[in-house]
Coordinates of C-alpha atoms and ligand atoms in Angstrom, one line a residue:
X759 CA 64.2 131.5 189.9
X760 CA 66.6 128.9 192.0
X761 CA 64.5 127.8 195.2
X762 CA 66.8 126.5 197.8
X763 CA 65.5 123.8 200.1
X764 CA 64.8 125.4 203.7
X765 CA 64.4 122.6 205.3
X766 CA 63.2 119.0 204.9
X767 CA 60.0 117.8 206.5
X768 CA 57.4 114.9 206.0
X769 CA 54.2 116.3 205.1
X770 CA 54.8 119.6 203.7
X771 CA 58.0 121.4 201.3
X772 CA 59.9 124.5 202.6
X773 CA 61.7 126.7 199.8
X774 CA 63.7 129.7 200.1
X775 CA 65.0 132.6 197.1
X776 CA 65.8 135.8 197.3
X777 CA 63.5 137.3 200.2
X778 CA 60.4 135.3 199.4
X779 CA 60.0 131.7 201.3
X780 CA 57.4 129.1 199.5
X781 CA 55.9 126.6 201.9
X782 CA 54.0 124.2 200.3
X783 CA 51.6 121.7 201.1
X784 CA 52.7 118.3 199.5
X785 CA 49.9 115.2 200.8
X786 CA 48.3 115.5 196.5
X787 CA 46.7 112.0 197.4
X788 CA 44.4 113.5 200.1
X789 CA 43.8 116.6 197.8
X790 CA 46.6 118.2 200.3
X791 CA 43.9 117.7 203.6
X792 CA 45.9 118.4 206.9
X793 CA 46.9 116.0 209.5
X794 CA 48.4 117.4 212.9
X795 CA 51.8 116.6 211.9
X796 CA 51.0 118.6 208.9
X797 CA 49.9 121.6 210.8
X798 CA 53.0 121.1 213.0
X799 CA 55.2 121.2 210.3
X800 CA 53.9 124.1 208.8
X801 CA 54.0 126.2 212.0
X802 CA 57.7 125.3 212.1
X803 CA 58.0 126.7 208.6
X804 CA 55.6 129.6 209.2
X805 CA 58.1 130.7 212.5
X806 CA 61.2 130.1 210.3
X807 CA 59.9 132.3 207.9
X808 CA 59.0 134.8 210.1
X809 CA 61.9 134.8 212.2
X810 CA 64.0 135.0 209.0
X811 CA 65.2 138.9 208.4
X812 CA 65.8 138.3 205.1
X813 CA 62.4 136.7 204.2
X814 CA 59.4 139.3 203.4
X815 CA 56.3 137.4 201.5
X816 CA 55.8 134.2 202.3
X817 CA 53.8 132.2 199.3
X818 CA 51.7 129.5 200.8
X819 CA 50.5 126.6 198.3
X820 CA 49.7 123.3 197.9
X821 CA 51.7 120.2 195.6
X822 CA 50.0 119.4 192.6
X823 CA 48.6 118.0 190.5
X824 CA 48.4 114.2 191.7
X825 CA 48.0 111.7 189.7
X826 CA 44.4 111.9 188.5
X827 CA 45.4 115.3 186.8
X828 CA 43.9 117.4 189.9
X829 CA 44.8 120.2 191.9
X830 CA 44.9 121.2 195.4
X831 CA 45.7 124.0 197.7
X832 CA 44.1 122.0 200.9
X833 CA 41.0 120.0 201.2
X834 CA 40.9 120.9 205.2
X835 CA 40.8 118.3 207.7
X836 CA 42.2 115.2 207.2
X837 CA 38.9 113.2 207.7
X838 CA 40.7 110.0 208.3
X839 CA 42.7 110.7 211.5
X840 CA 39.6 112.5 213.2
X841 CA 39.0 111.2 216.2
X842 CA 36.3 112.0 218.8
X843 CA 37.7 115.3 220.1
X844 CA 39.9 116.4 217.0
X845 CA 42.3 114.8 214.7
X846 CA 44.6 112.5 216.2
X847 CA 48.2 112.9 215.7
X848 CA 50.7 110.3 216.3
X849 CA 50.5 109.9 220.0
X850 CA 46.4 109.2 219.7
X851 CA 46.4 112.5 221.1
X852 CA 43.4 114.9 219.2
X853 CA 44.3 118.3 217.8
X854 CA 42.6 121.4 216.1
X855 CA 45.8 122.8 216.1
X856 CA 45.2 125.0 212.9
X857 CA 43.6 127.2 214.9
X858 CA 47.4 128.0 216.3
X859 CA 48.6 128.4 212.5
X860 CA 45.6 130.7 211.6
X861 CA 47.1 132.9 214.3
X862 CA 50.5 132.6 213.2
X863 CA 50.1 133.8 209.4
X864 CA 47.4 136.3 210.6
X865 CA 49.9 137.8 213.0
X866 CA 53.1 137.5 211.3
X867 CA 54.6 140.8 210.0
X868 CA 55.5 139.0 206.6
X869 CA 53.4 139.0 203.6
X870 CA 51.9 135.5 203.3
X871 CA 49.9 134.9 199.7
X872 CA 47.8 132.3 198.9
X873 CA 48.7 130.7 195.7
X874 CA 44.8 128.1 195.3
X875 CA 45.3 125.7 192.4
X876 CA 42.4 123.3 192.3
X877 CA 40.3 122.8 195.5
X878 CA 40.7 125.4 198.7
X879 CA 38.2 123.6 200.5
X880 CA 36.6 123.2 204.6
X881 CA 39.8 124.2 206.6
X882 CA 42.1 124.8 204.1
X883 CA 39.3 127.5 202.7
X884 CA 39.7 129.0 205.8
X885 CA 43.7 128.9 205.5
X886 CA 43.4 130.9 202.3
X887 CA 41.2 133.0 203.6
X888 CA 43.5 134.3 206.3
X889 CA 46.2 134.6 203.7
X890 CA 46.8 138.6 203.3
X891 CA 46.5 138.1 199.5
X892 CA 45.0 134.7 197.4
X893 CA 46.4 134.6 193.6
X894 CA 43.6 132.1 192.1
X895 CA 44.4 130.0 189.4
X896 CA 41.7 129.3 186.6
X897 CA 40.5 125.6 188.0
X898 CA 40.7 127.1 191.3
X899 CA 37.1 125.9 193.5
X900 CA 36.5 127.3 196.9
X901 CA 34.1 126.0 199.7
X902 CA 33.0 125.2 203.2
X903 CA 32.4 121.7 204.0
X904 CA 31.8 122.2 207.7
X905 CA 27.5 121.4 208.0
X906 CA 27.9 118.6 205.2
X907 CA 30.8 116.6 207.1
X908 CA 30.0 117.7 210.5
X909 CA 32.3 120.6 211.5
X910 CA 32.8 124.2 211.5
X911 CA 35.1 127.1 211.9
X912 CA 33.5 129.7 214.0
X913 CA 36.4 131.7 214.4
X914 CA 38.7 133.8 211.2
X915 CA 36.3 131.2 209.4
X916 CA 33.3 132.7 209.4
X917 CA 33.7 136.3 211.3
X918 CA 36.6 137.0 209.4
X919 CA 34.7 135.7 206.0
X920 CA 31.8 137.8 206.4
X921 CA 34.0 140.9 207.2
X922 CA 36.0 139.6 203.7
X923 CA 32.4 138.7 201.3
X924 CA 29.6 140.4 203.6
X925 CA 27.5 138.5 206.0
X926 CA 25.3 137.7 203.3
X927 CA 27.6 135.7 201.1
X928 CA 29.4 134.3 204.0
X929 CA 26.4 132.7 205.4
X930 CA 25.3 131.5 202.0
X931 CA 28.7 130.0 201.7
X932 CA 28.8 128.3 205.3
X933 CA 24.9 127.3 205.1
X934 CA 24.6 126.1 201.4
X935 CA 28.5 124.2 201.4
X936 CA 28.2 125.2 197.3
X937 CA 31.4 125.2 195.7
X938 CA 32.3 128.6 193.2
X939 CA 34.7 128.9 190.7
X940 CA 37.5 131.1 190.3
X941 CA 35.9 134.0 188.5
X942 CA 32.8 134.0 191.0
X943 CA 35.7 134.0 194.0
X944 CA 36.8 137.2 192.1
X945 CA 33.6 138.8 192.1
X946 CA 32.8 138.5 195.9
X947 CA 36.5 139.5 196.8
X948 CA 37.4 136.6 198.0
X949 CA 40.5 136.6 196.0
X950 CA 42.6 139.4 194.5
X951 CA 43.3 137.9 190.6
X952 CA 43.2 134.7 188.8
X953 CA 45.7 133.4 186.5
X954 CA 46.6 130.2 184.2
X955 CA 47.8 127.7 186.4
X956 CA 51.0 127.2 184.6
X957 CA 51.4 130.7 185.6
X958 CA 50.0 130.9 189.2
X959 CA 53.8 130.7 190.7
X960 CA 55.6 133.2 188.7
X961 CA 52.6 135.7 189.3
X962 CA 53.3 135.4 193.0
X963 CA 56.9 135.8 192.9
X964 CA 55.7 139.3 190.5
X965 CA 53.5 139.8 193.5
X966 CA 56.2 139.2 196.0
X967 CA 58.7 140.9 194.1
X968 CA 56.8 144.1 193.8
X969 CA 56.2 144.1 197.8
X970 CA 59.7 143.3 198.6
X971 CA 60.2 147.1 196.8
X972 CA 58.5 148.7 199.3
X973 CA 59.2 149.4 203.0
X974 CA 59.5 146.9 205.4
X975 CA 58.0 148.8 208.2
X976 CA 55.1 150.3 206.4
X977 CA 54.3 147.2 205.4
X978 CA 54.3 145.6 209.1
X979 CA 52.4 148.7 210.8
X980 CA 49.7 148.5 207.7
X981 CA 48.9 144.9 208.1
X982 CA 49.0 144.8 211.9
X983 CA 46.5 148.0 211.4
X984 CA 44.5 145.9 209.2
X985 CA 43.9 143.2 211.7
X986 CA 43.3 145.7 214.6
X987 CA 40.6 146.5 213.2
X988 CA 38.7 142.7 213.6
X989 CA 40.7 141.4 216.4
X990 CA 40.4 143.3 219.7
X991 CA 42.7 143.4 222.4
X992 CA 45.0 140.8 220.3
X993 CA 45.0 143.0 217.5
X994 CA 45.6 146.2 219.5
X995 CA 48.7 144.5 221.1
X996 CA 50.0 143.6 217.4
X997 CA 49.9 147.6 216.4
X998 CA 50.9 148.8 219.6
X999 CA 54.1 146.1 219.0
X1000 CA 55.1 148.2 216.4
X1001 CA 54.7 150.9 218.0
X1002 CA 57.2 149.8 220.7
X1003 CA 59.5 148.5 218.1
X1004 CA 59.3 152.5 216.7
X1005 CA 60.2 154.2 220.1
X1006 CA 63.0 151.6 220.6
X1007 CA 64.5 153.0 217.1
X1008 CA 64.6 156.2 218.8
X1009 CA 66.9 158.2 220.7
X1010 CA 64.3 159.4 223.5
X1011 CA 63.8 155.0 223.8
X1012 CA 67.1 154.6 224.3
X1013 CA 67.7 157.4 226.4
X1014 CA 65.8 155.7 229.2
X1015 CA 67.6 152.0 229.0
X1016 CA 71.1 153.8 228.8
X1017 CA 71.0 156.1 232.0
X1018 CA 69.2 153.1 233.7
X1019 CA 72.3 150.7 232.7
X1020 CA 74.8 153.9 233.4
X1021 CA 73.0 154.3 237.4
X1022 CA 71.9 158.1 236.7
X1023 CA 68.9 159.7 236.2
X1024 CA 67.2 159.6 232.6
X1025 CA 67.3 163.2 231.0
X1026 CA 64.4 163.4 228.3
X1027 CA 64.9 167.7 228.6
X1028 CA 66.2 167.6 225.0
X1029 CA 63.2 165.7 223.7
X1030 CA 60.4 167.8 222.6
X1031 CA 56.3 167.1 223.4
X1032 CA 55.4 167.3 219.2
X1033 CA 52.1 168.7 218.3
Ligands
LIG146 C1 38.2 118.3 198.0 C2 37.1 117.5 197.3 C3 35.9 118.3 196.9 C4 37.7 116.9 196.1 O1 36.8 116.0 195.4 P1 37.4 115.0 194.3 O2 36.2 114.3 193.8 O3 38.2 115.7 193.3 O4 38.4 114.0 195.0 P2 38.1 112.8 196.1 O5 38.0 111.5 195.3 O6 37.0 113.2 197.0 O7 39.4 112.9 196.9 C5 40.6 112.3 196.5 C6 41.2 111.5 197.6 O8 41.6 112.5 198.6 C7 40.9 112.1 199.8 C8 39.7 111.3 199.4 O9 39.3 110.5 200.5 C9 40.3 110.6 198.2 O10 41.0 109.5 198.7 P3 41.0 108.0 198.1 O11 39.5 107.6 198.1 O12 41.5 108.2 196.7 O13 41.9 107.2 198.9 N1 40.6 113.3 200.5 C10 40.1 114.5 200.0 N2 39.8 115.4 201.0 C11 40.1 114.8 202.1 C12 40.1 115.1 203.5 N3 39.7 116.4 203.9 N4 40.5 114.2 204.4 C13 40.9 113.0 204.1 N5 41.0 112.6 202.8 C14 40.6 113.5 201.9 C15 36.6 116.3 198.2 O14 37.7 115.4 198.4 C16 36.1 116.7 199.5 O15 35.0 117.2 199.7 N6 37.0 116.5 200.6 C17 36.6 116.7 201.9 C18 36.7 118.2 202.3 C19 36.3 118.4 203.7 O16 35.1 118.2 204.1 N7 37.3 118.7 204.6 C20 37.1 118.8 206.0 C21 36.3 120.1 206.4 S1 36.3 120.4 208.1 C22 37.8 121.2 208.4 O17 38.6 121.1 207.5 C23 38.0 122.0 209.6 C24 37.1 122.7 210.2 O18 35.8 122.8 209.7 C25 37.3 123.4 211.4 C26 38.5 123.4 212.0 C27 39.5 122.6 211.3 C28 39.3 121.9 210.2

């Protein structure tokens, strides 16, 4: 496969082939934890890809391995630039904006995998975890740090968990901060299959390339439906977005803006009331 730089950025790589986009996390020396300008830079690659007509799956990963032989998809947080009220970008101005990214992949009608080499750990748990699909490679180790290091995600992090593992396991998980191995992530569903790692990116681009088969639409309306189902109003408007999109596809949809553009009275007669 020939990725094609998307775009060059500080903390983080943006790739582009045939209708899949890879946006990887490259900071391997701080197990690929997440600064703001991080987190900026990946919502930038996040709206690219989404705005992108041509791009369907997005595979989300992290550079590796460092030096010391290690992996990492994200180790959350970067520890070192939080500040009293958040981590501190640049300006010395304190950020959780991750929260905004969560959002962004959650709502985006693209396909976004997780490929977790190594540690998915704290926030960047949390970012594979809102992934629609997480490939797991064999060394991959999942946790929540939050209680030990003196955070938490109370959002996707832990409602969305315990609607992924069952409250049960997610509180075990958030309460205990254990760490659990790629076959045990597999076991409670956390992940959907678990591979060498020399072979973690060529199963997502099968993955991808299996999805990019299928129908674009279908695909949007089922995982917009999917999230209606755990986030309210917000997830509501997502389905009903494509439900708009739909009726603007129409000839009954455009009925209405053309007679309004042509100054005469919309005639909807012809179109019948369906069963
Ligand atoms: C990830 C883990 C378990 C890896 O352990 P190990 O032993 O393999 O590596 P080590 O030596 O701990 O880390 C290697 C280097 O990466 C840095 C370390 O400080 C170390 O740097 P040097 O000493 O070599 O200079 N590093 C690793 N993770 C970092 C981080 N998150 N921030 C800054 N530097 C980091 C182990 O490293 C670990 O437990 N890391 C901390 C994980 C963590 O607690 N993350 C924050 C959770 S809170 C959060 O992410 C969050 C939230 O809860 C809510 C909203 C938003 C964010």
């Amino acid at each position: 496969i020939h990725w094609q730089t998307a775009k060059n950025y500080e903390d983080i790589l943006y790739h582009k082939t045939d209708g899949i986009a890879k946006i990887t996390i490259n900071r391997p020396h701080k197990r690929n934890a997440f600064r703001p300008k991080t987190v900026f830079e990946l919502y930038d690659a996040f709206c690219d890809a989404r705005e992108d007509t041509s791009i369907g799956v997005v595979l989300f990963t992290g550079a590796g391995p460092h030096t010391d032989g290690k992996y990492a998809f994200c180790s959350g947080g970067d520890q070192s630039v939080r500040g009293q009220a958040g981590y501190v970008d640049d300006a010395g101005i304190p950020r959780l904006n991750v929260l905004d990214l969560q959002r962004l992949i959650r709502s985006m009608p693209k396909v976004v995998i997780a490929l977790v080499a190594g540690y998915a750990v704290g926030g960047g748990h949390v970012l594979h975890l809102i992934c629609d699909l997480t490939i797991a490679a064999e060394n991959a180790i999942f946790a929540q740090t939050g209680p030990k290091v003196g955070s938490f995600d109370g959002g996707f992090g832990a409602s969305y968990l315990a609607r992924v593992v069952g409250q049960k396991k997610a509180r075990e998980i958030w309460f205990l901060c254990r760490q659990y191995n790629a076959q045990e992530a597999l076991d409670m569903g956390l992940v959907n299959c678990i591979v060498p790692v020399e072979k973690l990116e060529a199963e997502g681009i099968q993955w991808a390339q299996e999805i990019l088969e299928k129908s674009p639409i279908a695909i949007r309306c089922l995982k917009a439906a999917f999230n209606a189902d755990c986030d309210g109003q917000a997830g509501l408007q997502e389905l009903a977005g494509n439900a708009t999109l739909l009726y603007y596809m129409t000839e009954e949809g455009s009925e209405g803006k053309e007679a309004f553009l042509e100054k005469r009275p919309p005639n909807f007669r012809t179109f019948p009331w369906l069963p």
